[in-house]
Short mmCIF file of C-alpha atoms in Angstrom, two decimals:
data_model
loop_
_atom_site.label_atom_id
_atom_site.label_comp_id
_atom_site.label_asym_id
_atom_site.label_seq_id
_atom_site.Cartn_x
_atom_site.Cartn_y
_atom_site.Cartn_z
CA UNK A 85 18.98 -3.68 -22.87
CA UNK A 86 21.88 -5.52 -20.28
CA UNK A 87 22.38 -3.04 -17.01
CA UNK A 88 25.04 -3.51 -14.80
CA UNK A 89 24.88 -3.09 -10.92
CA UNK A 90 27.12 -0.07 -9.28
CA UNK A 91 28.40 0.82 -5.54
CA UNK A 92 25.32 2.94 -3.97
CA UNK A 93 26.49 6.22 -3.88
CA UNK A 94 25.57 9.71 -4.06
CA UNK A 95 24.34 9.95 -7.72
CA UNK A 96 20.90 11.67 -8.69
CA UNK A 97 21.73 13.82 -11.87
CA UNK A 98 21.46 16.58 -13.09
CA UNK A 99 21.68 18.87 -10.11
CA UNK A 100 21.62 22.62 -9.81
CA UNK A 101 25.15 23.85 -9.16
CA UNK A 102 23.88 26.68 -7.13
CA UNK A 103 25.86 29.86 -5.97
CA UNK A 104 24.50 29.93 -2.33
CA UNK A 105 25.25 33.22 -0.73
CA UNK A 106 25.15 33.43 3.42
CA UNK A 107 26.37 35.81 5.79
CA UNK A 108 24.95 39.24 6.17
CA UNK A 109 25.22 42.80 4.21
CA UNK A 110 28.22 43.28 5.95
CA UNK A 111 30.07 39.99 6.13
CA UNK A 112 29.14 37.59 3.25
CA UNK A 113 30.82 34.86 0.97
CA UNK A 114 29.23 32.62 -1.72
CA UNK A 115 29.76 28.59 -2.05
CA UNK A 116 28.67 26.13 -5.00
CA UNK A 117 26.07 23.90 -3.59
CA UNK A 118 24.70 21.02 -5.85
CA UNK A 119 23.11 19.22 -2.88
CA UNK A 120 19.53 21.37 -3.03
CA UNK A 121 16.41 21.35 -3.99
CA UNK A 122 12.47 21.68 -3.31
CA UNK A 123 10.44 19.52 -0.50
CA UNK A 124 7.69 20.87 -0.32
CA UNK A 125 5.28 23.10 -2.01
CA UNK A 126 2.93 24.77 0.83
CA UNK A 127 4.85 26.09 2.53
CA UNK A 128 7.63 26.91 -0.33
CA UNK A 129 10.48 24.83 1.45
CA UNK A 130 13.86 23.92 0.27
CA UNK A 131 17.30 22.71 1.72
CA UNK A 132 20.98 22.95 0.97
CA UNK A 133 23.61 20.56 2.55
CA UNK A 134 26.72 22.23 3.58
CA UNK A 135 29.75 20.58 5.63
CA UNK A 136 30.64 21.55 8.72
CA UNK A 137 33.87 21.83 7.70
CA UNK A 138 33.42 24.45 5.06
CA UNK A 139 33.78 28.16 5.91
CA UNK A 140 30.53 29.67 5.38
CA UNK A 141 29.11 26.99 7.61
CA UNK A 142 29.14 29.39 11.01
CA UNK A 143 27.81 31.94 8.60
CA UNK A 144 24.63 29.69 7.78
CA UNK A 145 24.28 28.62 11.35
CA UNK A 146 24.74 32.06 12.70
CA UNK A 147 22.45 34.16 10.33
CA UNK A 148 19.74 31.22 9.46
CA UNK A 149 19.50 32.84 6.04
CA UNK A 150 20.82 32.06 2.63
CA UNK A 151 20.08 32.80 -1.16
CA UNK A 152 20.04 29.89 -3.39
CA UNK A 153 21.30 31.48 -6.87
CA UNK A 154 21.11 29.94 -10.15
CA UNK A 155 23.73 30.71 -12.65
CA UNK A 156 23.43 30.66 -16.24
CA UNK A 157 25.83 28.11 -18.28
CA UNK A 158 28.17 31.21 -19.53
CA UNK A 159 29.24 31.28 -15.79
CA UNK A 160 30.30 27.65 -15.36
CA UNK A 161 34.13 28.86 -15.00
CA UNK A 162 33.35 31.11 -11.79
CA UNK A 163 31.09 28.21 -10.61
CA UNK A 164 33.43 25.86 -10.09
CA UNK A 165 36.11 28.16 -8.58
CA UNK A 166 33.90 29.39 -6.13
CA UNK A 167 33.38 25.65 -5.32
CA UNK A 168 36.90 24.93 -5.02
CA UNK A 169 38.40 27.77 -3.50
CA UNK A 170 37.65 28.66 0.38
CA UNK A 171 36.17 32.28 1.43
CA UNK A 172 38.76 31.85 4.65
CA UNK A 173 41.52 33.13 2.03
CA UNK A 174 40.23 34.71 -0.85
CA UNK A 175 37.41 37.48 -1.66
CA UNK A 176 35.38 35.08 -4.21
CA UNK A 177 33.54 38.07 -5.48
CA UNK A 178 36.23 39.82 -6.15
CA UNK A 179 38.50 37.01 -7.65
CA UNK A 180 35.52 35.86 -10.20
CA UNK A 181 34.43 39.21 -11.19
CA UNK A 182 30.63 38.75 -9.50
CA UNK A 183 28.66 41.43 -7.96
CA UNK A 184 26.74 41.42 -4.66
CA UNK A 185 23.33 43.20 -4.80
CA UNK A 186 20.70 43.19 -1.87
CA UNK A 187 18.18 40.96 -1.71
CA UNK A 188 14.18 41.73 -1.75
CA UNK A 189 13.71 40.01 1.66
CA UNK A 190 16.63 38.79 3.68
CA UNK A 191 19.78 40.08 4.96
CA UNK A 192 22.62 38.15 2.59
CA UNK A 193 22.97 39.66 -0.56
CA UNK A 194 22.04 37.89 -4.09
CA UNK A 195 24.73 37.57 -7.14
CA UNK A 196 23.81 39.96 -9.81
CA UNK A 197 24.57 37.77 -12.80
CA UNK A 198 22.13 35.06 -12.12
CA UNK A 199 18.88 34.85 -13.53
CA UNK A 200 17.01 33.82 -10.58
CA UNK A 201 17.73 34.55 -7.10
CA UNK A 202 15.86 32.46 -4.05
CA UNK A 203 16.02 33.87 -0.65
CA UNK A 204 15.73 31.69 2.31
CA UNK A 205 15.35 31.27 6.26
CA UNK A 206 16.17 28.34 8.19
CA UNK A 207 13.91 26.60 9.68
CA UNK A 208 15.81 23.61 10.90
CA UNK A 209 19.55 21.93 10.96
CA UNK A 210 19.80 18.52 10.74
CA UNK A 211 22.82 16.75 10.87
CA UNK A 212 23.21 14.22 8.37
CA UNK A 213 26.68 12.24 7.90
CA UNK A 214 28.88 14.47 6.23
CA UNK A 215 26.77 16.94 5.76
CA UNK A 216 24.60 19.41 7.68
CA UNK A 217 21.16 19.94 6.16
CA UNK A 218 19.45 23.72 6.40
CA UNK A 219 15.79 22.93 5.91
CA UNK A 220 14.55 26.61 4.95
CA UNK A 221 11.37 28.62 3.60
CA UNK A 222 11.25 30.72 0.49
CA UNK A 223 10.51 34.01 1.35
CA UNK A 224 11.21 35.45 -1.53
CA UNK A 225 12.10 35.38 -5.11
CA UNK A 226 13.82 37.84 -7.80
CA UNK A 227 14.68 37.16 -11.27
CA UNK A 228 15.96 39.12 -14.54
CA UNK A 229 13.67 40.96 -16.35
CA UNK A 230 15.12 39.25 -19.92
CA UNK A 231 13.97 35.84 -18.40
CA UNK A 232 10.37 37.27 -18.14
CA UNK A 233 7.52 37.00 -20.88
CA UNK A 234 5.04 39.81 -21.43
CA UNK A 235 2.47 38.17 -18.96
CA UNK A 236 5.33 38.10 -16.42
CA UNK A 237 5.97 34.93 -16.06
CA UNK A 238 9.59 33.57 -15.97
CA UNK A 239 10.66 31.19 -18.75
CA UNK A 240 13.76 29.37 -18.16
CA UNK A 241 14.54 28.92 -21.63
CA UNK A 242 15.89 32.44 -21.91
CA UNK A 243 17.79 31.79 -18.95
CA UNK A 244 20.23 29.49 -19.94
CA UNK A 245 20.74 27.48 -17.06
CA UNK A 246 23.99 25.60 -15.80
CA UNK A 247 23.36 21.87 -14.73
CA UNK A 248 26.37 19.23 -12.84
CA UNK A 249 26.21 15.93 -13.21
CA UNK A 250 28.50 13.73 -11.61
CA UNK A 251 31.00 16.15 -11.37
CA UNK A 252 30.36 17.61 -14.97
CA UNK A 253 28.81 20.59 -15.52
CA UNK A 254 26.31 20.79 -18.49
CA UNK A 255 23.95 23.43 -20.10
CA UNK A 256 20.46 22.49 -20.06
CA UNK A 257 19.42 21.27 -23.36
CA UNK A 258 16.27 22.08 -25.84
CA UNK A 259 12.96 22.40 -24.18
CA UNK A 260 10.88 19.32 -24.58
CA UNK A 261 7.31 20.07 -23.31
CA UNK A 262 5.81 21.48 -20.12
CA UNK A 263 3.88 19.69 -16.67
CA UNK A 264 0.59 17.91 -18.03
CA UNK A 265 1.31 17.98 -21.93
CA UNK A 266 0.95 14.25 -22.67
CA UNK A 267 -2.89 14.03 -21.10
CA UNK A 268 -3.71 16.74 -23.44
CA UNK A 269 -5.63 16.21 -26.38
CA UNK A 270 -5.50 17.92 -29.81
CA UNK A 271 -8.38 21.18 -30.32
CA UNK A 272 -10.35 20.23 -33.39
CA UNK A 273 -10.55 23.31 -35.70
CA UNK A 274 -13.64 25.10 -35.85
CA UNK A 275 -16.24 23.70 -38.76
CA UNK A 276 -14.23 20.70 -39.31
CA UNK A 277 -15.45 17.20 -38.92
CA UNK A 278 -14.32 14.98 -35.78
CA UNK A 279 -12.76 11.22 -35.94
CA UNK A 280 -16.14 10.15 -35.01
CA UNK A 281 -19.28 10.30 -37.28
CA UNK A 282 -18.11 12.87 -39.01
CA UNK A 283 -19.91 15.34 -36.99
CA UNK A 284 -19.06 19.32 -37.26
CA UNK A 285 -17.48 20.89 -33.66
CA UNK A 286 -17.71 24.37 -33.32
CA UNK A 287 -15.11 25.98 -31.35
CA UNK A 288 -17.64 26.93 -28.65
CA UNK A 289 -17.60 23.43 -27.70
CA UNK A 290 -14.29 23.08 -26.89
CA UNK A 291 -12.92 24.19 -23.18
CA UNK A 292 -9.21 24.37 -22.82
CA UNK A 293 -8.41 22.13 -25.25
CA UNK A 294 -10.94 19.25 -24.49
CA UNK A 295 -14.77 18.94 -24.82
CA UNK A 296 -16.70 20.16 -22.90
CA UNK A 297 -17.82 17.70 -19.97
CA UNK A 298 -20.93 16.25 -19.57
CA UNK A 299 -23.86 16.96 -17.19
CA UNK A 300 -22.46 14.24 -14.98
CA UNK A 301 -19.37 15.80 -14.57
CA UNK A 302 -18.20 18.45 -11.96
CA UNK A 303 -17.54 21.73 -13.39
CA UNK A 304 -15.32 24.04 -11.22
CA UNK A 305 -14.27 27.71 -11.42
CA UNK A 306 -11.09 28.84 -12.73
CA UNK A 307 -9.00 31.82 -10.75
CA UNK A 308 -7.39 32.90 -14.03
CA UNK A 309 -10.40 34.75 -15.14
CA UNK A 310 -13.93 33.29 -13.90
CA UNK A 311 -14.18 30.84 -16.52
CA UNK A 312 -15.62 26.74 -15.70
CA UNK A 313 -13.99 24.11 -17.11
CA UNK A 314 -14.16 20.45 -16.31
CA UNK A 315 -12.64 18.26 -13.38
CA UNK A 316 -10.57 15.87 -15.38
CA UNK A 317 -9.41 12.31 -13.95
CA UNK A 318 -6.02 13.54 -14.31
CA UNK A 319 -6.97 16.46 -11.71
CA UNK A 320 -6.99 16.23 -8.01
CA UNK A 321 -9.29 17.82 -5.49
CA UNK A 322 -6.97 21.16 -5.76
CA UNK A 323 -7.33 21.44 -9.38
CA UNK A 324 -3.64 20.57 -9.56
CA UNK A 325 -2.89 17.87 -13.03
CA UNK A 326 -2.07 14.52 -10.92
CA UNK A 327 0.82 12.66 -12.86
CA UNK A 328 0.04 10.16 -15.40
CA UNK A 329 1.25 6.92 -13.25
CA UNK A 330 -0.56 7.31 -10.70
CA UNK A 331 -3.98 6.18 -13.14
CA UNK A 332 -1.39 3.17 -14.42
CA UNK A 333 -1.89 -0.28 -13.31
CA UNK A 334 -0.49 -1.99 -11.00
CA UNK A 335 0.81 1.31 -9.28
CA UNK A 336 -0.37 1.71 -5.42
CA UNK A 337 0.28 4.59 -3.91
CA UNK A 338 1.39 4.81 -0.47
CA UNK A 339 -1.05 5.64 2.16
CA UNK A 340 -0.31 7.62 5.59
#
């Protein structure tokens, strides 16, 4: 396959186009954002990169808080006017239709019509070129019930999420698989012979989709309901899956 060299620039895709929302409950405005994301799991911290230039920058660096929504692909139209068009002269809520609603934990007020809400506080500003990055915790999270399975947990294929990509905007496509689902192996069905020796496997001797381990192997408990099962290779000291290339060859991880 030929590949052909480009000018560096800022390309990672796709991106959230998220509706950030900053101010207070009394002053507010809302801003499409597509420079965010996650860096770092404990503590829940994320960033967005705002200009200086742009209006609801004092807001940011006034009330350290901000709500990283994250609209559903039906909205793309009021995304990208609220990205173009400056709270200075024009009441974006009121222009696209949105509505403000208050927010579990801070002060600035989520957008009603997106599925997931992320409420933030700054932690630190770092200036960076063009842009000004707010490094902030999550402190709290609120979604749409519809979005939500009967064990409560949110699945973002009934959200229909909006994605950009190099100034594009693009709904996400089909779901392909989840974290972890190419290290796991098929069940056998219970009284059926294995691959090897022909040999009958009852379904007691399966644990969460793998056999169980042997003696030698380190059996730990499981928080989601007392149960053992085995530390597998592709698990780290937290219990957390570790990602397949790590185990490849020839990759070397960087050490501290």
């Amino acid at each position: 396959m030929a590949r052909k060299e480009l000018k560096p620039g800022a390309l990672v895709a796709p991106v959230p186009p998220a509706i950030v929302t900053v101010g207070d409950s009394e002053k507010y405005n809302m801003l499409t954002v597509a420079w965010c994301g996650i860096l770092a799991t404990h503590p829940a911290r994320t960033y967005v990169s705002v200009r200086p230039s742009r209006f609801s920058h004092p807001m940011l660096m006034r009330s350290k808080e901000f709500v990283i929504n994250l609209p559903r692909a039906s909205m793309a139209r009021e995304v990208d006017y609220i990205g173009i068009y400056t709270g200075a002269k024009v009441d974006k809520f009121e222009r696209t239709g949105l509505h403000p609603i208050p927010s579990t934990v801070v002060s600035v007020p989520s957008v009603l019509e997106c599925p997931v809400a992320i409420e933030c506080r700054v932690v630190e500003v770092i200036p960076m070129g063009t842009h000004d990055v707010f490094i902030a915790d999550i402190v709290g999270v609120s979604c749409d019930e519809a979005i939500m399975d009967e064990k409560g947990r949110m699945c973002f294929d009934r959200a229909d999420l909006l994605a950009y990509a190099h100034g594009e905007y693009y709904a996400l496509g089909e779901r392909l698989g989840e974290f972890g689902f190419s290290t796991k192996k098929s069940t056998p069905k219970s009284g059926k012979p294995t691959a090897k020796g022909g040999k009958k496997e009852s379904a007691s001797t399966v644990v969460s989709g793998a056999a169980k381990a042997p003696k030698s192997e380190k059996v730990k408990g499981d928080s989601r309901g007392g149960k053992s099962h085995p530390v597998s290779e592709n698990e780290d000291k937290e219990g957390e899956k570790r990602p397949f290339y790590l185990d490849a060859p020839g990759y070397k991880r960087r050490r501290k």
